[in-house]
Backbone as JSON, one array per atom type, in Angstrom:
{
  "sequence": "MKNIYSLYRLRLMVVLKSAVLVIPTVSVFAFLGIMYSFPPVQVSGSFLITAFFLFVLCAYIAMSIQGKENDVHEEIMLFHSNSEFHYYISRELVMYSISLVYAAFLIACPIIKYKINSIIFSRPLTRSDVFFGGLIVIGSGFCGIALGDLFHRRIFTTRRNGIIGLVLISILAVCKYPLIKEFSPLKIIGVFVPPIMDGFKMVGDADIFDRSGSLQIFIHMTIYVIAVILIKIRILKYKKF",
  "N": [[91.19, 70.51, 102.79], [89.42, 71.2, 104.81], [91.06, 71.48, 107.02], [92.57, 73.72, 106.25], [90.55, 75.65, 106.15], [89.77, 75.72, 108.84], [92.1, 76.65, 110.09], [92.26, 79.09, 108.8], [89.92, 80.39, 109.73], [90.53, 80.57, 112.46], [92.83, 82.18, 112.46], [91.8, 84.51, 111.29], [89.93, 85.31, 113.2], [91.63, 85.97, 115.29], [92.95, 88.21, 114.22], [90.76, 89.96, 113.81], [89.89, 90.35, 116.41], [91.92, 91.79, 117.47], [93.49, 95.09, 117.49], [94.39, 95.72, 115.02], [93.16, 96.41, 112.58], [91.92, 98.81, 112.99], [93.11, 101.41, 112.54], [93.61, 101.23, 109.69], [90.89, 101.05, 108.79], [89.74, 103.48, 109.64], [91.38, 105.15, 108.16], [90.59, 104.54, 105.56], [87.93, 105.57, 105.44], [88.51, 108.26, 105.88], [90.08, 108.81, 103.64], [88.24, 108.37, 101.52], [86.39, 110.33, 102.12], [87.84, 112.66, 101.62], [88.65, 112.27, 98.97], [86.39, 112.37, 97.27], [85.32, 114.86, 97.69], [85.65, 117.1, 96.18], [84.3, 117.65, 93.46], [84.31, 118.19, 89.81], [85.48, 114.8, 89.57], [88.19, 113.07, 88.09], [87.67, 110.1, 86.29], [89.4, 107.79, 85.72], [91.6, 108.69, 87.13], [90.66, 108.71, 89.78], [90.36, 105.98, 90.35], [93.01, 105.1, 90.03], [94.45, 106.57, 91.92], [93.18, 105.6, 94.17], [93.99, 102.94, 93.98], [96.75, 103.19, 94.48], [96.64, 104.18, 97.08], [95.5, 101.96, 98.38], [97.54, 100.11, 98.04], [99.56, 101.16, 99.74], [98.14, 101.09, 102.16], [97.65, 98.31, 102.45], [100.22, 97.3, 102.59], [100.94, 98.34, 105.05], [99.05, 96.98, 106.66], [99.86, 94.29, 106.33], [102.44, 94.38, 107.46], [101.73, 95.05, 110.05], [100.16, 92.85, 110.9], [101.93, 90.62, 110.68], [103.84, 91.53, 112.41], [102.7, 91.24, 114.88], [102.53, 88.56, 115.29], [102.81, 85.67, 117.28], [105.45, 83.61, 118.2], [105.24, 81.17, 119.61], [102.52, 80.62, 119.46], [102.29, 80.42, 116.68], [103.87, 78.18, 116.19], [102.35, 76.22, 117.44], [100.08, 76.26, 115.82], [101.23, 75.42, 113.43], [101.98, 72.87, 114.19], [99.49, 71.68, 114.51], [98.59, 71.7, 111.96], [97.8, 69.95, 108.96], [99.77, 69.86, 107.11], [102.74, 71.72, 106.12], [102.06, 73.22, 103.97], [99.27, 73.71, 104.27], [99.38, 75.32, 106.52], [100.81, 77.64, 105.66], [99.26, 78.48, 103.49], [96.78, 79.11, 104.69], [97.58, 81.26, 106.18], [98.28, 83.13, 104.19], [95.8, 83.45, 102.94], [94.25, 84.8, 104.84], [95.33, 87.43, 104.96], [95.12, 88.28, 102.28], [92.41, 88.1, 101.84], [91.46, 90.07, 103.54], [92.54, 92.29, 102.29], [91.07, 92.15, 99.93], [88.49, 92.69, 100.82], [88.68, 95.39, 101.64], [89.35, 96.46, 99.14], [87.03, 95.9, 97.66], [85.2, 97.55, 98.98], [86.3, 100.08, 98.46], [86.05, 100.15, 95.7], [83.32, 99.99, 95.37], [82.4, 102.36, 96.44], [82.77, 104.72, 94.62], [80.88, 103.97, 92.69], [78.47, 104.04, 94.1], [78.48, 106.74, 94.81], [78.3, 107.88, 92.28], [75.78, 107.0, 91.48], [74.19, 108.41, 93.22], [74.88, 111.07, 92.7], [75.36, 112.07, 89.62], [77.03, 113.93, 88.43], [79.39, 113.97, 89.72], [81.69, 112.95, 88.62], [84.01, 113.69, 85.94], [83.21, 112.7, 83.55], [80.77, 110.29, 82.28], [80.49, 107.39, 84.34], [81.44, 104.16, 83.49], [80.73, 100.6, 83.04], [82.98, 99.36, 82.14], [85.01, 101.01, 83.13], [84.72, 100.53, 85.87], [85.27, 97.77, 85.99], [87.93, 97.39, 84.83], [89.37, 99.39, 86.16], [88.85, 98.52, 88.72], [90.22, 96.06, 88.72], [92.89, 96.94, 88.73], [92.95, 98.24, 91.17], [92.47, 96.09, 92.97], [94.69, 94.45, 92.33], [96.79, 96.15, 93.1], [96.38, 96.29, 95.85], [96.91, 93.62, 96.56], [99.62, 93.55, 95.85], [100.64, 95.27, 97.78], [100.16, 93.8, 100.14], [101.77, 91.53, 99.63], [104.36, 92.67, 99.41], [104.63, 93.99, 101.89], [104.52, 91.81, 103.66], [106.72, 90.42, 102.87], [108.88, 91.53, 104.16], [109.18, 90.21, 106.63], [109.35, 89.66, 110.16], [110.82, 87.44, 110.9], [112.53, 87.21, 108.84], [113.74, 89.71, 108.55], [115.13, 90.54, 111.29], [115.37, 92.85, 112.79], [113.04, 95.29, 113.26], [113.14, 97.88, 112.32], [114.87, 97.72, 110.11], [113.29, 96.2, 108.38], [111.17, 97.98, 107.89], [112.55, 100.07, 106.66], [113.45, 98.73, 104.36], [111.0, 98.14, 103.11], [110.0, 100.74, 102.62], [112.01, 101.69, 100.92], [111.82, 99.99, 98.62], [109.22, 100.65, 97.87], [109.48, 103.37, 97.23], [111.21, 103.16, 95.04], [109.49, 101.83, 93.33], [107.6, 103.82, 92.84], [109.18, 105.78, 91.65], [110.11, 104.56, 89.4], [109.75, 104.88, 86.51], [110.69, 107.58, 85.92], [113.39, 107.18, 86.68], [114.23, 105.18, 84.9], [113.93, 106.57, 82.54], [115.97, 108.42, 82.73], [118.19, 106.78, 82.9], [118.54, 104.15, 81.08], [119.45, 101.39, 81.49], [118.45, 100.85, 84.0], [116.1, 99.54, 83.8], [116.01, 97.05, 84.82], [115.15, 97.21, 87.43], [112.47, 96.96, 87.33], [111.87, 94.32, 87.65], [112.07, 93.84, 90.32], [110.4, 95.52, 91.71], [106.97, 96.32, 92.54], [104.38, 96.73, 90.03], [102.98, 99.27, 90.46], [102.74, 101.81, 89.45], [102.27, 101.58, 86.82], [99.7, 101.81, 85.78], [99.19, 104.58, 85.85], [101.01, 105.47, 83.94], [99.99, 104.19, 81.68], [97.42, 105.31, 81.34], [97.85, 108.12, 81.29], [96.99, 111.28, 80.09], [94.56, 110.63, 79.12], [92.29, 109.67, 80.43], [91.01, 107.22, 80.16], [90.66, 103.74, 80.5], [92.75, 101.48, 79.04], [91.88, 98.43, 77.68], [93.38, 96.02, 77.07], [95.84, 96.85, 78.04], [95.27, 97.27, 80.76], [94.63, 94.67, 81.58], [97.1, 93.44, 81.13], [98.65, 94.76, 83.03], [97.4, 93.88, 85.39], [97.9, 91.12, 85.21], [100.68, 91.19, 85.34], [100.95, 92.18, 87.94], [99.82, 90.02, 89.35], [101.62, 87.91, 88.78], [103.9, 88.98, 89.96], [103.11, 89.07, 92.68], [102.69, 86.32, 93.24], [105.3, 85.34, 92.82], [106.71, 86.71, 94.85], [105.42, 85.68, 97.12], [106.13, 82.93, 96.99], [108.94, 83.11, 97.21], [109.16, 84.26, 99.75], [107.92, 82.32, 101.44], [109.66, 80.2, 101.03], [111.98, 81.21, 102.25], [111.04, 81.56, 104.88], [110.56, 78.94, 105.6], [113.14, 78.04, 105.72], [114.2, 79.68, 107.72], [113.56, 78.87, 110.7], [111.28, 78.92, 113.57]],
  "CA": [[90.52, 71.81, 102.73], [88.81, 71.48, 106.11], [92.13, 71.97, 107.89], [92.89, 75.07, 105.81], [89.45, 76.52, 106.56], [89.82, 75.86, 110.3], [93.23, 77.54, 110.37], [91.89, 80.41, 108.3], [88.96, 80.97, 110.68], [91.24, 80.88, 113.71], [93.7, 83.33, 112.19], [90.97, 85.69, 111.03], [89.37, 85.72, 114.49], [92.71, 86.62, 116.05], [93.16, 89.53, 113.62], [89.58, 90.8, 114.04], [89.8, 90.67, 117.83], [92.99, 92.74, 117.79], [93.22, 96.46, 117.02], [95.2, 95.9, 113.81], [92.42, 96.98, 111.46], [91.27, 100.06, 113.38], [93.71, 102.53, 111.81], [93.28, 101.11, 108.26], [89.48, 101.35, 108.53], [89.58, 104.93, 109.79], [92.09, 105.76, 107.02], [89.76, 104.36, 104.35], [86.83, 106.53, 105.49], [89.09, 109.59, 105.71], [90.5, 108.91, 102.24], [87.04, 108.51, 100.68], [85.8, 111.64, 102.41], [88.64, 113.69, 100.94], [88.74, 111.95, 97.55], [85.19, 112.75, 96.51], [84.78, 116.11, 98.23], [85.89, 118.21, 95.25], [83.92, 117.29, 92.09], [84.26, 116.85, 89.2], [86.64, 113.93, 89.76], [88.54, 112.28, 86.91], [87.29, 108.7, 86.52], [90.59, 106.93, 85.8], [92.45, 109.21, 88.21], [90.13, 108.3, 91.08], [90.68, 104.56, 90.55], [94.45, 104.92, 90.14], [94.85, 107.08, 93.24], [92.64, 104.61, 95.12], [94.87, 101.77, 93.9], [97.99, 103.51, 95.19], [96.3, 104.25, 98.51], [95.3, 100.6, 98.88], [98.87, 99.51, 98.11], [100.19, 101.64, 100.98], [97.35, 100.58, 103.27], [97.83, 96.86, 102.59], [101.59, 97.09, 103.06], [100.87, 98.61, 106.5], [98.29, 95.89, 107.28], [100.71, 93.1, 106.34], [103.49, 94.61, 108.45], [101.12, 95.05, 111.39], [99.73, 91.49, 111.25], [103.08, 89.74, 110.93], [104.58, 92.06, 113.56], [102.04, 90.8, 116.11], [102.52, 87.1, 115.37], [103.52, 85.09, 118.42], [106.15, 82.42, 117.73], [104.7, 79.97, 120.27], [101.2, 80.4, 118.86], [102.5, 79.99, 115.3], [104.38, 76.8, 116.24], [101.21, 75.36, 117.78], [99.26, 76.18, 114.61], [101.96, 74.59, 112.48], [101.91, 71.51, 114.71], [98.12, 71.17, 114.29], [98.29, 71.69, 110.52], [98.05, 68.66, 108.29], [101.03, 70.01, 106.4], [103.22, 73.1, 106.07], [101.3, 73.87, 102.9], [98.03, 74.21, 104.86], [99.74, 76.39, 107.45], [101.17, 78.87, 104.94], [98.13, 78.91, 102.66], [95.8, 79.76, 105.58], [98.17, 82.55, 106.55], [98.15, 84.03, 103.04], [94.39, 83.69, 102.68], [93.74, 85.81, 105.77], [95.76, 88.78, 104.57], [94.61, 88.65, 100.97], [90.95, 88.29, 101.95], [91.29, 91.4, 104.15], [92.82, 93.23, 101.2], [89.97, 92.08, 98.97], [87.33, 93.37, 101.43], [88.93, 96.83, 101.52], [89.28, 96.79, 97.71], [85.61, 95.88, 97.27], [84.58, 98.74, 99.55], [86.82, 101.24, 97.75], [85.51, 100.11, 94.34], [81.87, 100.22, 95.45], [82.11, 103.74, 96.83], [82.51, 105.61, 93.48], [79.64, 103.56, 92.03], [77.37, 104.59, 94.91], [78.54, 108.2, 94.67], [77.82, 108.22, 90.94], [74.33, 106.77, 91.45], [73.56, 109.49, 93.99], [75.14, 112.34, 92.03], [76.04, 111.69, 88.37], [77.98, 114.95, 87.99], [80.59, 113.93, 90.57], [82.82, 112.64, 87.76], [84.17, 114.56, 84.78], [82.5, 112.03, 82.45], [79.97, 109.18, 82.81], [81.18, 106.19, 84.82], [80.95, 102.99, 82.75], [81.06, 99.29, 83.59], [84.37, 99.1, 81.76], [85.83, 101.74, 84.11], [84.64, 99.83, 87.16], [85.93, 96.47, 85.88], [89.38, 97.49, 84.64], [89.9, 100.15, 87.28], [88.78, 97.63, 89.87], [91.32, 95.09, 88.63], [94.12, 97.61, 89.15], [92.82, 98.47, 92.62], [92.66, 94.79, 93.63], [96.08, 94.04, 92.13], [97.66, 97.0, 93.91], [96.23, 95.85, 97.24], [97.65, 92.37, 96.69], [101.05, 93.88, 95.83], [100.96, 95.84, 99.09], [100.22, 92.68, 101.1], [102.93, 90.69, 99.31], [105.59, 93.38, 99.72], [104.69, 94.21, 103.33], [104.79, 90.56, 104.36], [108.06, 89.95, 102.51], [109.79, 92.02, 105.19], [108.73, 89.53, 107.84], [110.3, 89.81, 111.28], [111.74, 86.3, 110.94], [113.51, 87.43, 107.77], [114.44, 90.92, 109.0], [114.91, 90.45, 112.73], [115.2, 94.21, 113.3], [111.85, 95.88, 112.62], [113.56, 99.11, 111.61], [115.41, 97.32, 108.81], [112.17, 95.79, 107.55], [110.44, 99.18, 107.47], [113.42, 100.77, 105.7], [113.41, 97.96, 103.12], [109.68, 98.34, 102.51], [109.93, 102.12, 102.12], [112.95, 101.81, 99.8], [111.22, 99.33, 97.45], [108.05, 101.43, 97.49], [109.96, 104.59, 96.56], [111.7, 102.74, 93.73], [108.31, 101.52, 92.5], [106.99, 105.1, 92.46], [110.11, 106.55, 90.81], [110.67, 103.65, 88.38], [109.77, 105.41, 85.15], [111.66, 108.68, 85.81], [114.74, 106.64, 86.77], [114.51, 104.49, 83.64], [114.05, 107.6, 81.5], [117.28, 109.04, 82.88], [119.25, 105.78, 82.72], [117.78, 103.0, 80.56], [119.78, 100.09, 82.09], [117.71, 100.64, 85.26], [114.89, 98.76, 83.53], [116.1, 95.83, 85.63], [114.44, 97.37, 88.71], [111.09, 96.55, 87.11], [111.74, 92.93, 88.09], [112.1, 93.78, 91.78], [109.41, 96.4, 92.33], [105.6, 96.07, 92.05], [103.98, 97.66, 88.96], [101.88, 100.09, 90.98], [102.64, 103.06, 88.7], [102.05, 101.28, 85.4], [98.39, 102.32, 85.39], [99.32, 106.01, 85.6], [101.7, 105.62, 82.65], [99.1, 103.72, 80.63], [96.3, 106.23, 81.15], [98.34, 109.44, 80.91], [95.96, 112.33, 80.17], [93.41, 110.18, 78.33], [91.16, 109.36, 81.31], [90.36, 106.01, 79.67], [91.41, 102.52, 80.76], [92.96, 100.59, 77.89], [91.5, 97.1, 78.14], [94.51, 95.08, 77.03], [96.87, 97.37, 78.94], [94.84, 97.01, 82.15], [94.78, 93.23, 81.82], [98.54, 93.16, 81.22], [99.11, 95.25, 84.34], [96.88, 92.97, 86.42], [98.66, 89.86, 85.09], [102.01, 91.5, 85.88], [100.8, 92.24, 89.4], [99.57, 88.66, 89.84], [102.89, 87.18, 88.7], [104.78, 89.56, 90.99], [102.62, 88.63, 93.99], [102.97, 84.88, 93.37], [106.75, 85.19, 92.96], [107.09, 87.19, 96.19], [104.9, 84.71, 98.1], [106.96, 81.72, 96.92], [110.26, 83.44, 97.76], [109.0, 84.47, 101.2], [107.65, 81.03, 102.09], [110.91, 79.44, 100.97], [112.88, 81.75, 103.27], [110.46, 81.28, 106.19], [110.79, 77.5, 105.87], [114.55, 77.91, 106.07], [114.39, 80.36, 109.01], [112.57, 78.29, 111.62], [110.91, 79.75, 114.71]],
  "C": [[89.91, 72.2, 104.09], [89.84, 72.04, 107.07], [92.51, 73.4, 107.54], [91.82, 76.05, 106.29], [89.46, 76.76, 108.07], [90.95, 76.81, 110.71], [92.91, 78.97, 109.95], [90.94, 81.12, 109.27], [89.64, 81.41, 111.96], [92.1, 82.12, 113.54], [92.88, 84.61, 112.02], [90.36, 86.21, 112.33], [90.4, 86.45, 115.33], [92.93, 88.05, 115.54], [92.0, 90.47, 113.95], [89.43, 91.21, 115.5], [90.88, 91.65, 118.28], [92.61, 94.12, 117.25], [93.94, 96.76, 115.7], [94.46, 96.66, 112.72], [91.72, 98.31, 111.79], [91.79, 101.24, 112.56], [93.44, 102.42, 110.3], [91.84, 101.48, 107.94], [89.2, 102.84, 108.62], [90.22, 105.65, 108.6], [91.27, 105.67, 105.75], [88.63, 105.39, 104.32], [87.35, 107.96, 105.29], [89.49, 109.83, 104.25], [89.3, 109.15, 101.33], [86.37, 109.87, 100.89], [86.51, 112.76, 101.69], [88.58, 113.52, 99.43], [87.57, 112.51, 96.75], [84.53, 114.03, 97.04], [84.88, 117.28, 97.25], [85.57, 117.78, 93.81], [84.17, 118.48, 91.14], [85.59, 116.1, 89.37], [86.91, 113.16, 88.47], [88.3, 110.81, 87.21], [88.52, 107.82, 86.71], [91.5, 107.37, 86.95], [91.98, 108.75, 89.57], [90.47, 106.84, 91.37], [92.19, 104.36, 90.78], [94.98, 105.44, 91.48], [94.38, 106.14, 94.34], [93.53, 103.37, 95.16], [96.17, 102.01, 94.66], [97.76, 103.59, 96.69], [96.17, 102.86, 99.1], [96.62, 99.85, 98.97], [99.55, 99.88, 99.43], [99.48, 101.06, 102.19], [97.61, 99.1, 103.52], [99.25, 96.51, 103.03], [101.64, 97.31, 104.58], [100.16, 97.47, 107.23], [99.16, 94.64, 107.41], [101.82, 93.22, 107.39], [102.94, 94.52, 109.87], [100.75, 93.64, 111.82], [100.92, 90.61, 111.56], [103.91, 90.22, 112.12], [103.99, 91.6, 114.89], [101.96, 89.28, 116.25], [103.37, 86.62, 116.55], [104.14, 83.76, 118.0], [105.57, 81.14, 118.33], [103.35, 79.62, 119.64], [101.33, 79.87, 117.44], [103.01, 78.54, 115.25], [103.25, 75.81, 116.55], [100.31, 75.17, 116.55], [99.92, 75.3, 113.56], [101.89, 73.12, 112.88], [100.55, 70.87, 114.42], [97.72, 71.18, 112.81], [98.58, 70.32, 109.93], [99.37, 68.68, 107.52], [101.47, 71.47, 106.47], [102.46, 73.89, 105.03], [100.01, 74.46, 103.45], [98.3, 75.4, 105.78], [99.98, 77.7, 106.7], [100.03, 79.38, 104.07], [97.08, 79.63, 103.51], [96.28, 81.15, 105.98], [98.01, 83.57, 105.41], [96.69, 84.41, 102.81], [93.81, 84.77, 103.59], [94.07, 87.21, 105.28], [95.18, 89.21, 103.23], [93.09, 88.81, 100.98], [90.65, 89.64, 102.59], [91.51, 92.47, 103.09], [91.65, 93.29, 100.22], [88.72, 92.79, 99.51], [87.49, 94.89, 101.31], [88.82, 97.27, 100.06], [87.83, 96.87, 97.25], [84.89, 97.14, 97.77], [85.01, 100.0, 98.79], [86.3, 101.31, 96.31], [84.02, 100.44, 94.34], [81.54, 101.68, 95.72], [81.88, 104.67, 95.64], [81.23, 105.25, 92.72], [78.44, 104.15, 92.76], [77.31, 106.11, 94.77], [77.97, 108.63, 93.33], [76.31, 108.04, 90.83], [73.57, 107.9, 92.16], [73.67, 110.82, 93.26], [75.99, 112.08, 90.77], [77.06, 112.71, 87.89], [79.25, 114.97, 88.84], [81.85, 113.65, 89.76], [82.83, 113.55, 86.53], [83.52, 113.98, 83.53], [81.69, 110.87, 83.04], [80.83, 107.98, 83.22], [80.59, 104.97, 84.13], [81.34, 101.7, 83.47], [82.51, 98.93, 83.3], [85.33, 99.79, 82.73], [85.89, 100.98, 85.43], [85.42, 98.51, 87.1], [87.44, 96.6, 85.79], [90.05, 98.33, 85.71], [89.92, 99.32, 88.54], [89.89, 96.59, 89.89], [92.63, 95.69, 89.13], [94.11, 97.88, 90.65], [93.1, 97.18, 93.39], [94.11, 94.34, 93.52], [97.05, 94.85, 92.98], [97.59, 96.62, 95.39], [97.0, 94.56, 97.49], [99.16, 92.61, 96.69], [101.5, 94.45, 97.17], [101.08, 94.76, 100.15], [101.49, 91.87, 100.88], [104.22, 91.37, 99.74], [105.73, 93.61, 101.22], [105.06, 92.95, 104.1], [106.16, 89.97, 104.0], [109.09, 90.37, 103.56], [109.35, 91.52, 106.56], [109.8, 89.62, 108.93], [111.22, 88.61, 111.45], [112.8, 86.4, 109.85], [114.38, 88.64, 108.1], [114.18, 91.04, 110.5], [114.76, 91.83, 113.39], [114.07, 94.89, 112.55], [112.21, 97.12, 111.82], [114.07, 98.79, 110.22], [114.3, 96.89, 107.84], [111.39, 96.98, 107.02], [111.24, 99.95, 106.43], [113.39, 100.07, 104.35], [112.11, 98.16, 102.37], [109.57, 99.73, 101.9], [110.82, 102.3, 100.89], [112.36, 101.21, 98.52], [110.01, 100.11, 96.95], [108.44, 102.7, 96.75], [110.48, 104.27, 95.17], [110.55, 102.43, 92.78], [107.66, 102.79, 91.99], [107.86, 105.84, 91.45], [110.66, 105.73, 89.64], [110.8, 104.3, 87.01], [110.68, 106.63, 84.99], [113.11, 108.19, 85.85], [115.15, 105.96, 85.47], [114.71, 105.48, 82.5], [115.43, 108.24, 81.53], [118.41, 108.06, 82.58], [118.6, 104.45, 82.36], [118.16, 101.64, 81.15], [119.04, 99.8, 83.4], [116.37, 99.95, 85.03], [114.84, 97.5, 84.38], [115.32, 95.97, 86.94], [112.96, 96.99, 88.57], [110.81, 95.13, 87.56], [111.52, 92.87, 89.6], [111.02, 94.63, 92.45], [108.02, 96.1, 91.76], [105.19, 97.11, 91.02], [102.83, 98.58, 89.36], [101.71, 101.4, 90.22], [102.35, 102.84, 87.22], [100.71, 101.81, 84.9], [98.44, 103.81, 85.07], [99.98, 106.26, 84.25], [100.78, 105.24, 81.49], [98.02, 104.75, 80.31], [96.78, 107.6, 80.67], [97.27, 110.49, 81.12], [94.65, 111.9, 79.51], [92.14, 109.97, 79.15], [90.34, 108.16, 80.8], [91.24, 104.81, 79.97], [91.52, 101.7, 79.47], [92.74, 99.16, 78.35], [92.68, 96.14, 78.18], [95.62, 95.53, 77.97], [96.54, 97.09, 80.4], [94.99, 95.55, 82.51], [96.24, 92.85, 81.97], [99.09, 93.59, 82.57], [98.66, 94.31, 85.45], [97.62, 91.63, 86.4], [100.06, 90.04, 85.65], [101.98, 91.54, 87.4], [100.63, 90.84, 90.0], [100.85, 87.84, 89.85], [103.85, 87.67, 89.77], [104.41, 89.05, 92.37], [102.95, 87.15, 94.22], [104.45, 84.63, 93.58], [107.22, 85.59, 94.35], [106.63, 86.21, 97.27], [105.79, 83.47, 98.15], [108.34, 81.95, 97.52], [110.18, 83.57, 99.28], [108.8, 83.16, 101.94], [108.91, 80.17, 102.12], [111.87, 79.9, 102.06], [112.36, 81.44, 104.67], [110.62, 79.81, 106.59], [112.22, 77.28, 106.31], [114.82, 78.52, 107.45], [113.29, 79.9, 109.96], [112.3, 79.25, 112.77], [112.03, 79.77, 115.75]]
}
């Protein structure tokens, strides 16, 4: 654990000292400024739009971080790791902890806004909204990190191809339900794309988070993220520096 923590600290310091998080941070403040400027805001809609925004943001963060990785530096870190497991776990922890920080900030903002001005939402904000909406926000951020890092430059040596792949999968994720409605055999794409639109389908016009449905979506997101991480690490182990 000590080796993982040391690697994690080193990686995090490298990211924080770079300019990687400048654009994402500015984007978050701009998004929040626009999102809550026109009350009343739908409660479930605000969380779901926030979740989609965080997915896009985290995909960008993952692509930016892995795009700036230096092969020599990574080899040195791998050499000083007690095992490959420690090396890859520390790498994942950095990106997912960054995602979690942004998610926490995005979830806290509507709570603060509601405390200051209770009429900002179309109905009272409840703890259930914050918990289940927050789960979807966190899960979407993790999906963005997982998908963005899957198109690693060691897997897709041409950056353009990686960006095209990321955009293509993201578009399929957004258009999943209309495509399935038109041609039911396309249900298979649900295996390959993150469930970032499932929350919108679940809520519909109700403006209420279904508890079991929200948990199922979060579990689906978690399984998707774990599967993508394992596949990516397997490929990265095969494709050496």
